[in-house]
Short mmCIF file of N, CA and C in Angstrom, two decimals:
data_model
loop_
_atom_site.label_atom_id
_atom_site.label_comp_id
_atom_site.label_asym_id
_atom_site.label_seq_id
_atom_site.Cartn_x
_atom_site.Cartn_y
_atom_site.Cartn_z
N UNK R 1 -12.58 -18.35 -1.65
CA UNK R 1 -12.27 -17.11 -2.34
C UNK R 1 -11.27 -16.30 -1.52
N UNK R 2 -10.62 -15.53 -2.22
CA UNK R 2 -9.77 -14.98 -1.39
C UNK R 2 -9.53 -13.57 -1.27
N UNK R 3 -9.31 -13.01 -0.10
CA UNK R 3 -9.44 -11.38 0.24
C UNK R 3 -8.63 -10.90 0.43
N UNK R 4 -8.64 -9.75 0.03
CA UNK R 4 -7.08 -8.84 0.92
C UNK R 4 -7.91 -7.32 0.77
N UNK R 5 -7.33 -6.29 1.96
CA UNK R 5 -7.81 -5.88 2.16
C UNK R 5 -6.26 -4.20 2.23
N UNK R 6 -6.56 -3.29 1.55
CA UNK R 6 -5.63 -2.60 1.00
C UNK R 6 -6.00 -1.13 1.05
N UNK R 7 -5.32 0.25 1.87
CA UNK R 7 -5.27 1.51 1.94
C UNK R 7 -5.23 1.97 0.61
N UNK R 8 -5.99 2.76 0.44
CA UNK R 8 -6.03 3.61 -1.08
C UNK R 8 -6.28 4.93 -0.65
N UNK R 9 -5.43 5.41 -1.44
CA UNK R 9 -5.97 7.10 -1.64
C UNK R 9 -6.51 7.72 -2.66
N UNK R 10 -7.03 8.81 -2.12
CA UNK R 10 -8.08 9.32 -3.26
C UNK R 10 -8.42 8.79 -4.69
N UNK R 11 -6.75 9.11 -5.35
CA UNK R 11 -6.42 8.63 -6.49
C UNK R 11 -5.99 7.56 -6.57
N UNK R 12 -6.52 6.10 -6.03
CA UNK R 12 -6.56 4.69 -6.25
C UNK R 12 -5.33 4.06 -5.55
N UNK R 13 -3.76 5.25 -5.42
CA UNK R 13 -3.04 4.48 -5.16
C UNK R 13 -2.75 3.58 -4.37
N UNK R 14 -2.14 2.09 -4.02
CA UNK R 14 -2.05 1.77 -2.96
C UNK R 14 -1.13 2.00 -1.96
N UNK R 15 -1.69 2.41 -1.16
CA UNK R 15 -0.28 2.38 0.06
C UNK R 15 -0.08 1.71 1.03
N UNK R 16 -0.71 0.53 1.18
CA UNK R 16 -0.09 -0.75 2.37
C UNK R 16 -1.17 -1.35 2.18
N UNK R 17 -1.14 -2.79 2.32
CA UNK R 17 -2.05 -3.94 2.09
C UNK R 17 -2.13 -4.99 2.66
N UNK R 18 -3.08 -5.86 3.33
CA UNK R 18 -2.68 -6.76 4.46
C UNK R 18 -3.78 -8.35 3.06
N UNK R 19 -2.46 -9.54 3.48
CA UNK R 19 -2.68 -10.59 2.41
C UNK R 19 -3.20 -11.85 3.41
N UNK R 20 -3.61 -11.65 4.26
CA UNK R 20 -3.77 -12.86 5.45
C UNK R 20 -4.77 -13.83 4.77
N UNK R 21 -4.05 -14.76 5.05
CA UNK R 21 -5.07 -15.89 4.55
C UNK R 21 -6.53 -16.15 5.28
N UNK R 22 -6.38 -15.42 6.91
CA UNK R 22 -7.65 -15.76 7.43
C UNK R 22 -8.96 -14.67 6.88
N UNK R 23 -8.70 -13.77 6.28
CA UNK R 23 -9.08 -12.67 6.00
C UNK R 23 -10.79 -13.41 5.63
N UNK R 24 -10.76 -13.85 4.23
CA UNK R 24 -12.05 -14.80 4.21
C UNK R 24 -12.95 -15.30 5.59
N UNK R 25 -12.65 -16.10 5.87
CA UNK R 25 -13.46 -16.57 7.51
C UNK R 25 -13.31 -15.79 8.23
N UNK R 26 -12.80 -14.56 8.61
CA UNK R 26 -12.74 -13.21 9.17
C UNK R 26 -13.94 -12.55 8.59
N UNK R 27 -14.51 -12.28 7.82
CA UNK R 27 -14.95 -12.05 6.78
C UNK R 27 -16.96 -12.92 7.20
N UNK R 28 -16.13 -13.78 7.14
CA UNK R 28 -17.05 -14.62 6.96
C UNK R 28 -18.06 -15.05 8.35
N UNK R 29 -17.10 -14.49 9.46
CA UNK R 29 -17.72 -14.61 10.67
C UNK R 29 -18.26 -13.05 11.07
N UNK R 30 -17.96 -12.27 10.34
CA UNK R 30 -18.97 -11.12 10.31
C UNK R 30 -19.87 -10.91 10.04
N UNK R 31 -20.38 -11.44 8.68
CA UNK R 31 -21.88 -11.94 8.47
C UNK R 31 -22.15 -12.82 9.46
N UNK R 32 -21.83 -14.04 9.51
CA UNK R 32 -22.67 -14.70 10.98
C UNK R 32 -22.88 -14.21 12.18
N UNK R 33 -22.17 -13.00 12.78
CA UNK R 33 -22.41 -12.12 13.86
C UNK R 33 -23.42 -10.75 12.92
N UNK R 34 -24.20 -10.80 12.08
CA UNK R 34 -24.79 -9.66 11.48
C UNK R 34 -24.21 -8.66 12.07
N UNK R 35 -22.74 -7.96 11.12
CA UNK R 35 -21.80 -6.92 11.79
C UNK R 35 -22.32 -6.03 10.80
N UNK R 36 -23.00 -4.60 11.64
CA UNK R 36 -23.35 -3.83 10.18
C UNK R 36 -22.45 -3.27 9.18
N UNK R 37 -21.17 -3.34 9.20
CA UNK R 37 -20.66 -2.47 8.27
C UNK R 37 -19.51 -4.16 7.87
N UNK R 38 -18.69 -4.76 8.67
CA UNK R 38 -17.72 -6.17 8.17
C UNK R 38 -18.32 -7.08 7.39
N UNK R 39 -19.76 -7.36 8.27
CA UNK R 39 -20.85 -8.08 7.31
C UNK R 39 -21.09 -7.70 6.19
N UNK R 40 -20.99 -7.04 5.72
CA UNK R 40 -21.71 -6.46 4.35
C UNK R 40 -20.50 -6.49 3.57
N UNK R 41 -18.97 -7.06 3.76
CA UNK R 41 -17.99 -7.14 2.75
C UNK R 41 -18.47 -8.06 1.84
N UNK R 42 -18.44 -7.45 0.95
CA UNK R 42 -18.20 -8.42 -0.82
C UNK R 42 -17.45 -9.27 -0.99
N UNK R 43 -17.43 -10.59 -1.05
CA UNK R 43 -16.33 -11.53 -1.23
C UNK R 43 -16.22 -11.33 -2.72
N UNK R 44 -17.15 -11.35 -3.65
CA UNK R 44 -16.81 -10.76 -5.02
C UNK R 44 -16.33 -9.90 -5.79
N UNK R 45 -16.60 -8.83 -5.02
CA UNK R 45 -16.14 -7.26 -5.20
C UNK R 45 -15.32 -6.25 -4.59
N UNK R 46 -15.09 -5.14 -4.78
CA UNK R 46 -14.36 -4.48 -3.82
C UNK R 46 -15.53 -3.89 -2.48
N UNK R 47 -14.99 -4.04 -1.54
CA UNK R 47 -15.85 -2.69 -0.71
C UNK R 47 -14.94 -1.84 -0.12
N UNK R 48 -15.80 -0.55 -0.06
CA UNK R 48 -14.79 0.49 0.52
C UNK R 48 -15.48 1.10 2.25
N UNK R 49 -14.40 0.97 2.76
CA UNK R 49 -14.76 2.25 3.83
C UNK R 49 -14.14 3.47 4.06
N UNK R 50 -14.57 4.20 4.39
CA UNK R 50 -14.03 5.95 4.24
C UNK R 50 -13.68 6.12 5.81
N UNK R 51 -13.30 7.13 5.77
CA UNK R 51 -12.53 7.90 6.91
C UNK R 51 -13.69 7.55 7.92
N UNK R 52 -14.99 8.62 7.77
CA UNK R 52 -15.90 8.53 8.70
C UNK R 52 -16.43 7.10 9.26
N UNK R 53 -16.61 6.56 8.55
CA UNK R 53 -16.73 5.14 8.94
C UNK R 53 -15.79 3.81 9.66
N UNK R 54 -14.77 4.62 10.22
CA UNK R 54 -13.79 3.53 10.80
C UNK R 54 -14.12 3.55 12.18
N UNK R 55 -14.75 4.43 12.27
CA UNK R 55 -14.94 4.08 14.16
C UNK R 55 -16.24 2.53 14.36
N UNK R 56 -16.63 2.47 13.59
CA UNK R 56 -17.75 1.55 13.58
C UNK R 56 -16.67 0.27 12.96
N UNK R 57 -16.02 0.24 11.67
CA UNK R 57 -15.01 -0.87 11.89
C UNK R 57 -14.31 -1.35 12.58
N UNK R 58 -13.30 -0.35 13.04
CA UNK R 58 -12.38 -0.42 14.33
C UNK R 58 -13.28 -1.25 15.07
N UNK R 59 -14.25 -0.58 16.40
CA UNK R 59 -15.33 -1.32 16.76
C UNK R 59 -15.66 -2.79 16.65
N UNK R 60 -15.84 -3.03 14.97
CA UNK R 60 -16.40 -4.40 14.52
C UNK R 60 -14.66 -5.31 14.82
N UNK R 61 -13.89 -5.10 14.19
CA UNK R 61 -12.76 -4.93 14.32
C UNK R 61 -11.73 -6.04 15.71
N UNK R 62 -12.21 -4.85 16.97
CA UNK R 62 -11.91 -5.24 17.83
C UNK R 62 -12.27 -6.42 18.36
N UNK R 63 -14.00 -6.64 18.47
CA UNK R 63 -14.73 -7.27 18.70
C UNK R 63 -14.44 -8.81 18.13
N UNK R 64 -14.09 -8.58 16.95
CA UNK R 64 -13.48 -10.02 16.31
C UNK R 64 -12.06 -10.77 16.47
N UNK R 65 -11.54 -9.41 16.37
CA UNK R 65 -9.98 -10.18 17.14
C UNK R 65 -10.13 -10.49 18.67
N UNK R 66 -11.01 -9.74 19.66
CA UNK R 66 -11.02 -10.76 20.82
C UNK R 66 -11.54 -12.15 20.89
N UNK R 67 -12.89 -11.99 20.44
CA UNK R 67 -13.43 -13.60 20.71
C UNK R 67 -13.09 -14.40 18.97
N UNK R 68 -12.07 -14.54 18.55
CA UNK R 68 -11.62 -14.64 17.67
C UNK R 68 -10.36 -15.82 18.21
N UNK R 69 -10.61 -16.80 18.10
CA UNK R 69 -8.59 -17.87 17.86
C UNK R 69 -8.02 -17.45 16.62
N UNK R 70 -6.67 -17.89 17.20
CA UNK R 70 -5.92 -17.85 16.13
C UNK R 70 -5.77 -16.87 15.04
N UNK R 71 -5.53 -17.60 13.97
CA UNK R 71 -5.30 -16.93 12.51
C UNK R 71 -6.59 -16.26 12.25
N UNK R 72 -7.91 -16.21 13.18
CA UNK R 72 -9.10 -15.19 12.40
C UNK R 72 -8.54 -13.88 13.39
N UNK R 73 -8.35 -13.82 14.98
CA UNK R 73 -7.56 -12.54 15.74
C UNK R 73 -6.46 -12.40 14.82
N UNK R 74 -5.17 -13.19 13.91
CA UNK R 74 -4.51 -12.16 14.07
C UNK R 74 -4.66 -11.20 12.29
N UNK R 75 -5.67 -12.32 11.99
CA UNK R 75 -6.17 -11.26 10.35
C UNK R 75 -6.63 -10.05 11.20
N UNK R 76 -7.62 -10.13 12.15
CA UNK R 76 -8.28 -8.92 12.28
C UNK R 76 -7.28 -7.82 12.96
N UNK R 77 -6.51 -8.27 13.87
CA UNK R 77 -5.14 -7.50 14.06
C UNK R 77 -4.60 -6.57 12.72
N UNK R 78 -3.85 -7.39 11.73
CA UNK R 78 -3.38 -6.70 10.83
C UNK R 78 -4.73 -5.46 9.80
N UNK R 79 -5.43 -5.91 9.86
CA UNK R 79 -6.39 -4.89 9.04
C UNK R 79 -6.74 -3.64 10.02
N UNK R 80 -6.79 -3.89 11.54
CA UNK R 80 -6.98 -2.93 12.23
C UNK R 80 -5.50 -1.69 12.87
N UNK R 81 -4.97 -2.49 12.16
CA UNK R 81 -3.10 -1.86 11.91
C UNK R 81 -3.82 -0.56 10.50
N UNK R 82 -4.10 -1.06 9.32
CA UNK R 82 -4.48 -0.52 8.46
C UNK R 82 -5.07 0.49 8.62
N UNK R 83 -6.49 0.28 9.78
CA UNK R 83 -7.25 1.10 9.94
C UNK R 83 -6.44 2.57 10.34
N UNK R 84 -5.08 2.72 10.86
CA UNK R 84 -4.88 3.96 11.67
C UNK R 84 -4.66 4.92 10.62
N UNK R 85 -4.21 4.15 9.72
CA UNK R 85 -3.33 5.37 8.50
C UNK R 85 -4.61 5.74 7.89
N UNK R 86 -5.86 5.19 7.95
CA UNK R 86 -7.12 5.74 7.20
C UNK R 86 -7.24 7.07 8.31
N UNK R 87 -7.39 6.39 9.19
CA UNK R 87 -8.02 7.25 10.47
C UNK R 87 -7.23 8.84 10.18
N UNK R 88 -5.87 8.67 10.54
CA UNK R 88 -4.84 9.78 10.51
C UNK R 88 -4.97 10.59 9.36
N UNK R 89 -4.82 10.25 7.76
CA UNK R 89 -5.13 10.79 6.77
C UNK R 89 -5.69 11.16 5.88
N UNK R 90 -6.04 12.19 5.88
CA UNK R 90 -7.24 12.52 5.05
C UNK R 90 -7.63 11.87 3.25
N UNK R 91 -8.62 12.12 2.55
CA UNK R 91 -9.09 11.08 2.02
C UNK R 91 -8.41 9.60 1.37
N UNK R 92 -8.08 8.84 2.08
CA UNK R 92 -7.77 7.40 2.47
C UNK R 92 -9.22 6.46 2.95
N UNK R 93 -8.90 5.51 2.43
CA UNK R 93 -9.94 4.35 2.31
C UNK R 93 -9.26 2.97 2.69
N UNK R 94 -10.59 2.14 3.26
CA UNK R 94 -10.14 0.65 3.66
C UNK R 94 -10.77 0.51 2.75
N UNK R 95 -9.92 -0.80 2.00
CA UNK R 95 -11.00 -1.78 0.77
C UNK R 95 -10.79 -3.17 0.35
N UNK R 96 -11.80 -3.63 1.10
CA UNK R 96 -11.64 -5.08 1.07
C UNK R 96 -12.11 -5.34 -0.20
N UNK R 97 -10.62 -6.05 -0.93
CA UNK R 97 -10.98 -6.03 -2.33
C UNK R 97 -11.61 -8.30 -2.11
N UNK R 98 -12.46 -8.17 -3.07
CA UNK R 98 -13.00 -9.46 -3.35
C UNK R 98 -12.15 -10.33 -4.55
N UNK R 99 -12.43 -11.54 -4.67
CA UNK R 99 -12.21 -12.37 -5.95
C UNK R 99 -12.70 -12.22 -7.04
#
């Protein structure tokens, strides 16, 4: 299945979106590390995270792009690129949209 994971504001729009193919098994190795907030992405659905909640992604985030090879570090790289413009602007969202 396949993920991408995309800045939205308030009003839905998108404003930057990361298409990495590792995104899935990124994804997918968060549940196998029971990550409380990465783990719980929807491969079916959208999930959202809000402003307040990026310090705990970031966090999850980091953690995966280090002990992470390859193409799963540099998915988690680009989504944690994403994360700043949430961080910086007010109501903005991460949302790992599902299949």
């Amino acid at each position: 299945m396949a993920i991408s994971v995309a800045v939205r504001s308030q009003g839905g729009e998108v404003e930057q979106t990361c298409t990495h193919l590792a995104l899935d098994v990124l994804c997918e190795r968060a549940r196998e590390l029971d990550l409380p907030m990465l783990g719980l992405v929807d491969d079916c659905d959208d999930t959202v995270f809000n402003r307040s909640q990026m310090r705990l992604v970031v966090a999850e985030l980091r953690r995966l792009a280090e002990e992470s090879p390859g193409r799963r570090a540099e998915a988690a790289r680009q989504v944690l690129d994403l994360t700043t413009q949430v961080e910086r602007r007010p109501q903005r969202y991460l949302v790992f949209n599902g299949d």
